[in-house]
C-alpha positions as CSV (number, residue, x, y, z in Angstrom):
1,M,-16.8,-2.0,12.8
2,K,-15.0,-1.6,9.4
3,I,-11.3,-0.6,9.0
4,D,-10.0,0.0,5.5
5,I,-6.3,-0.5,5.4
6,H,-6.1,0.8,1.7
7,S,-7.0,4.2,1.0
8,H,-5.2,7.0,-0.7
9,I,-5.2,10.6,0.2
10,L,-3.4,13.9,-1.1
11,P,-2.9,17.2,0.4
12,K,-5.3,19.9,-1.4
13,E,-2.2,21.9,-2.6
14,W,1.4,21.6,-2.4
15,P,4.4,23.9,-3.6
16,D,5.4,23.9,-7.2
17,L,7.9,21.0,-7.1
18,K,9.6,21.8,-10.4
19,K,10.5,25.4,-9.2
20,R,11.3,24.0,-5.7
21,Y,13.8,21.3,-6.9
22,G,14.9,22.7,-10.4
23,Y,13.8,19.7,-12.6
24,G,10.7,18.0,-13.9
25,G,8.9,14.6,-13.3
26,W,6.8,15.7,-10.4
27,V,3.1,15.6,-10.1
28,Q,1.0,18.9,-9.4
29,L,-2.6,19.4,-8.9
30,D,-4.7,21.5,-11.3
31,H,-8.0,22.6,-9.6
32,H,-9.5,23.1,-12.8
33,C,-13.1,23.1,-11.6
34,K,-15.0,23.1,-8.3
35,G,-14.7,19.6,-6.7
36,Q,-12.2,18.2,-9.2
37,A,-8.5,18.4,-9.8
38,K,-6.1,17.3,-12.6
39,M,-3.0,15.3,-11.4
40,M,-0.5,16.9,-13.9
41,K,3.0,15.3,-14.7
42,D,5.2,17.4,-16.9
43,G,2.1,19.0,-18.6
44,K,0.2,15.8,-19.2
45,V,-3.0,14.7,-17.3
46,F,-2.0,11.6,-15.1
47,R,-5.4,11.2,-13.5
48,V,-8.4,13.3,-12.7
49,I,-9.4,13.3,-9.0
50,Q,-12.5,14.4,-6.9
51,E,-12.5,16.4,-3.7
52,N,-12.9,13.2,-1.7
53,C,-9.3,12.6,-2.5
54,W,-8.1,15.7,-0.6
55,D,-11.0,16.9,1.5
56,P,-11.2,14.8,4.8
57,E,-14.8,16.1,5.5
58,V,-16.2,14.8,2.2
59,R,-14.3,11.6,3.0
60,I,-15.9,11.1,6.2
61,E,-19.5,11.8,4.8
62,E,-18.8,9.0,2.4
63,M,-17.3,6.7,5.0
64,D,-20.5,7.3,7.2
65,L,-22.8,6.3,4.2
66,S,-20.7,3.0,3.5
67,G,-20.4,2.1,7.2
68,V,-16.5,2.7,7.4
69,T,-15.4,3.4,10.8
70,V,-11.6,4.0,10.2
71,Q,-9.4,4.4,7.1
72,A,-5.6,4.0,7.1
73,L,-4.6,6.8,5.0
74,S,-1.6,6.6,2.6
75,T,-0.5,8.6,-0.6
76,V,-1.1,8.0,-4.0
77,P,1.9,5.8,-5.1
78,V,2.8,8.1,-8.0
79,M,4.0,10.5,-5.1
80,F,6.7,7.9,-4.1
81,S,9.4,9.7,-6.2
82,Y,12.0,7.2,-5.5
83,W,13.5,8.2,-9.0
84,A,14.4,11.7,-7.8
85,K,17.3,13.1,-5.8
86,P,17.2,11.7,-2.3
87,Q,17.0,15.1,-0.5
88,D,14.2,16.1,-2.6
89,T,12.2,12.9,-2.1
90,L,12.7,13.3,1.6
91,D,11.4,16.9,1.5
92,L,8.3,15.9,-0.6
93,A,7.6,12.8,1.9
94,Q,7.8,15.4,4.8
95,I,5.2,17.6,3.1
96,L,3.0,14.7,2.6
97,N,3.5,13.1,6.0
98,N,3.0,16.4,7.7
99,D,-0.2,17.0,5.9
100,L,-1.3,13.3,6.7
101,A,-0.6,13.9,10.3
102,A,-2.7,17.1,10.5
103,T,-5.6,15.1,9.1
104,V,-5.2,12.3,11.5
105,K,-4.9,14.8,14.5
106,K,-8.0,16.5,13.5
107,Y,-10.0,13.3,13.2
108,P,-8.4,10.6,15.3
109,K,-11.3,8.3,15.5
110,R,-11.7,8.1,11.8
111,F,-8.2,8.1,10.3
112,V,-4.7,6.6,11.1
113,G,-1.7,7.4,9.0
114,L,0.7,5.3,6.9
115,G,3.6,7.6,6.0
116,T,5.9,7.6,2.9
117,L,9.7,7.3,2.7
118,P,12.6,8.3,0.5
119,L,13.5,4.5,0.2
120,Q,16.2,5.2,-2.5
121,A,18.3,6.6,0.5
122,P,17.8,4.1,3.2
123,D,19.7,6.3,5.8
124,L,17.2,9.1,5.2
125,A,14.3,6.8,5.0
126,V,15.3,5.3,8.4
127,K,15.2,8.8,10.0
128,E,12.0,9.6,8.3
129,M,10.6,6.3,9.6
130,H,11.5,7.3,13.2
131,R,9.8,10.7,12.7
132,C,6.6,9.1,11.4
133,V,6.2,6.8,14.5
134,N,7.8,9.0,17.2
135,E,6.7,12.2,16.2
136,L,3.7,12.0,13.9
137,G,2.2,8.9,15.6
138,F,1.9,6.7,12.6
139,P,1.5,3.0,13.2
140,G,3.2,2.2,9.7
141,V,4.5,3.3,6.4
142,Q,3.5,2.6,2.8
143,I,6.3,1.3,0.4
144,G,6.3,0.6,-3.3
145,S,6.8,-2.8,-4.7
146,H,10.3,-2.0,-5.7
147,V,12.8,0.8,-5.6
148,N,14.2,1.8,-9.0
149,E,16.4,-1.3,-9.7
150,W,16.2,-2.8,-6.2
151,D,13.5,-5.5,-5.5
152,L,12.3,-5.8,-1.8
153,N,15.2,-8.3,-1.0
154,A,17.8,-5.8,-1.7
155,P,20.5,-5.7,1.0
156,E,20.4,-1.8,0.8
157,L,16.8,-2.1,2.4
158,Y,17.9,-4.2,5.4
159,D,18.3,-1.1,7.7
160,I,14.8,-0.1,7.0
161,Y,13.4,-3.6,7.8
162,A,15.6,-3.6,11.1
163,A,14.3,0.0,12.0
164,A,10.6,-1.1,11.2
165,E,11.1,-4.1,13.6
166,Q,12.6,-2.0,16.2
167,L,9.7,0.6,16.0
168,N,6.9,-1.9,15.5
169,C,6.2,0.0,12.4
170,C,4.1,-2.0,9.8
171,L,4.6,-2.0,6.1
172,F,1.9,-1.6,3.5
173,V,3.4,-2.7,0.1
174,H,1.7,-1.1,-2.8
175,P,2.5,-1.7,-6.5
176,W,3.9,1.0,-8.6
177,D,6.0,1.9,-11.5
178,M,4.6,-0.8,-13.9
179,Q,5.7,-1.1,-17.4
180,I,3.3,1.2,-19.5
181,D,4.8,0.9,-23.0
182,G,4.9,-1.7,-25.7
183,R,2.5,-4.6,-25.2
184,M,1.4,-3.0,-21.9
185,S,0.1,0.2,-23.4
186,K,-3.3,-1.0,-24.2
187,Y,-6.5,-2.1,-22.4
188,W,-5.5,-0.5,-19.0
189,F,-3.0,-3.3,-18.8
190,P,-0.5,-1.6,-16.4
191,W,-3.4,-1.6,-13.8
192,L,-5.1,-4.8,-14.5
193,I,-2.0,-7.1,-15.1
194,G,1.0,-5.0,-14.2
195,M,-0.2,-4.2,-10.7
196,P,-0.9,-7.9,-9.7
197,T,2.6,-8.8,-11.3
198,E,4.4,-6.2,-9.5
199,T,3.0,-7.4,-6.0
200,T,3.7,-11.1,-6.8
201,I,7.3,-10.1,-7.6
202,A,7.5,-8.2,-4.3
203,I,6.3,-11.2,-2.3
204,C,8.4,-13.7,-3.9
205,S,11.6,-11.3,-3.6
206,M,10.9,-11.0,0.3
207,I,10.4,-14.6,0.6
208,M,13.2,-16.0,-1.6
209,G,15.5,-13.3,-0.5
210,G,15.0,-14.4,3.1
211,I,13.5,-11.2,4.4
212,F,11.1,-13.0,6.6
213,E,14.1,-15.2,7.9
214,K,16.2,-12.3,8.7
215,F,13.4,-9.9,10.2
216,P,10.8,-12.4,11.6
217,K,8.9,-9.6,13.5
218,L,8.4,-7.6,10.3
219,K,4.7,-6.9,9.8
220,V,4.0,-6.6,6.0
221,C,0.7,-6.3,4.1
222,F,0.5,-6.5,0.4
223,A,-2.2,-4.7,-1.6
224,H,-4.7,-6.1,-4.1
225,G,-5.1,-9.4,-2.4
226,G,-1.4,-10.3,-2.9
227,G,-1.6,-10.0,-6.8
228,A,-1.3,-13.5,-8.5
229,F,0.6,-15.1,-5.5
230,P,-2.2,-16.7,-3.8
231,Y,-3.2,-18.4,-7.0
232,T,0.3,-19.3,-8.1
233,V,1.9,-20.2,-4.7
234,G,1.7,-24.0,-5.9
235,R,3.7,-23.3,-9.0
236,I,6.2,-21.1,-7.2
237,S,6.8,-23.8,-4.5
238,H,7.1,-26.7,-7.0
239,G,9.6,-24.6,-9.1
240,F,11.5,-23.8,-5.9
241,N,11.8,-27.6,-5.1
242,M,12.6,-28.6,-8.8
243,R,15.2,-25.9,-9.3
244,P,16.8,-25.1,-5.9
245,D,19.8,-23.9,-8.0
246,L,17.8,-21.1,-9.4
247,C,15.3,-20.4,-6.7
248,A,16.8,-21.3,-3.4
249,V,20.2,-19.4,-3.6
250,D,19.3,-16.9,-1.0
251,N,16.9,-18.8,1.2
252,Q,16.5,-22.7,1.4
253,V,12.9,-22.5,3.0
254,D,10.0,-23.4,0.8
255,P,7.8,-20.5,0.0
256,R,4.8,-22.4,1.4
257,K,6.2,-22.3,4.8
258,Y,5.6,-18.5,4.9
259,L,1.9,-18.7,4.4
260,G,0.5,-17.1,7.5
261,S,3.6,-14.9,7.8
262,F,2.4,-11.9,6.1
263,Y,-1.1,-10.1,5.4
264,T,-2.7,-9.0,2.3
265,D,-5.6,-6.6,1.8
266,S,-9.1,-8.3,0.6
267,L,-9.2,-6.5,-2.7
268,V,-10.2,-9.0,-5.2
269,H,-13.7,-8.3,-6.6
270,D,-14.7,-12.0,-6.6
271,R,-16.2,-14.4,-4.1
272,D,-14.3,-17.5,-5.1
273,A,-10.9,-15.4,-5.0
274,L,-11.7,-14.1,-1.5
275,R,-12.5,-17.7,-0.4
276,L,-9.2,-18.9,-1.9
277,L,-7.2,-15.9,-0.5
278,T,-8.4,-16.5,3.1
279,S,-7.6,-20.2,2.7
280,V,-4.2,-19.6,1.2
281,I,-3.1,-16.6,3.2
282,G,-5.0,-17.2,6.4
283,E,-8.2,-16.2,8.1
284,D,-6.0,-14.1,10.5
285,K,-4.1,-12.4,7.6
286,V,-6.6,-10.8,5.2
287,I,-7.6,-7.2,5.9
288,L,-10.3,-5.1,4.3
289,G,-8.9,-2.9,1.7
290,T,-10.8,-0.9,-0.8
291,D,-8.4,1.4,-2.7
292,Y,-10.8,4.2,-2.0
293,P,-11.4,6.6,-3.7
294,F,-10.4,5.2,-7.1
295,P,-12.5,3.3,-9.5
296,L,-10.5,0.1,-9.2
297,G,-11.4,-0.1,-5.8
298,E,-14.3,-1.8,-4.1
299,L,-17.0,0.9,-4.4
300,E,-19.3,-0.5,-1.5
301,P,-16.6,-1.3,1.2
302,G,-17.1,-4.5,2.8
303,K,-19.8,-5.8,0.6
304,L,-17.9,-8.7,-0.7
305,I,-16.9,-9.9,2.7
306,D,-20.5,-9.6,3.8
307,S,-21.7,-11.5,0.8
308,M,-19.7,-14.7,1.9
309,E,-22.6,-17.0,3.1
310,D,-19.9,-19.7,4.3
311,F,-18.0,-17.0,6.4
312,D,-19.5,-16.9,9.9
313,N,-19.7,-13.5,11.9
314,K,-16.5,-14.0,13.7
315,L,-14.6,-14.4,10.5
316,K,-16.2,-11.4,8.8
317,D,-15.5,-9.3,11.8
318,K,-11.7,-10.5,11.5
319,L,-11.5,-9.5,8.0
320,K,-13.4,-6.3,8.5
321,A,-11.6,-5.1,11.5
322,G,-9.8,-7.5,13.8
323,N,-7.0,-8.4,11.5
324,A,-6.4,-4.8,10.7
325,L,-6.2,-3.7,14.4
326,E,-3.5,-6.7,14.9
327,F,-1.6,-5.6,11.9
328,L,-1.6,-1.8,13.0
329,G,-1.0,-2.5,16.6
330,L,-4.0,-0.8,17.6
331,S,-7.0,-1.5,20.0
332,R,-10.6,-1.4,19.1
333,K,-11.4,0.9,22.0
334,Q,-9.3,3.7,20.2
335,F,-12.2,4.0,17.7
336,E,-15.3,3.1,19.5
């Protein structure tokens, strides 16, 4: 069994958001030719996507070819729209979540849903989280690595974490809104360097901000193998102990103590990196994630895990399915 915690999907179409809300900045799909569409943002091409990004039947065909049993579906992070008016972001979130729920309902043995929330308005986000879990049947939601000027330790987000604990709603943290100008404007740096940096900031914010102390039942998984964190945790811990006046201002617990308290996906593209990841984060805390259907993802899902000669079959099964089921709070029988 393979369960992919990290895959993105969009509706085939949605309303003209500039007309609907009265201002720009939104993403629209331009189906310019059969089987492809342009994601357009204020008249510029953001990304060209293929039909596997919106068509669940095409997606299932590709899953069957690569042996993926289940995908956890989440929106493309550019759709988070935390910058917009809260009521408009809520409206868009409901459009996306309702479409996601319809796909999951049609193929319940192949897909589970991770909703999206208007995090810039925590009261609205909590209500939509309740709807995602109680009405739409999602086991979790996807959130961005920051919310405008708030990092993930912001007190404004505490009500969201409290609701997630209460609802047993897991959080999948995906980097977004990276710096794209200046020194980051070349060589695809926002995606290659900016994303891992965003994820590392998100992890350190939650640790040093005491989120895992305040909300010990919170289930959180960070994308892209936790960014740079697994490799730099020694430096982070050392700095924390050398300069507590700067690092231990909100939480006095050494960051190392939280290893094993959160999950990451497995998307690191390198055997030595995966070996380090499972050693540092924990064999029970790394989950197969591919970033399907995008080119920076693992194009042959689970190939890296299967290639690990020093991983026994029990560990490989944990990474490919068992840890995902634990994170999502679901049972293997649901998908057999």
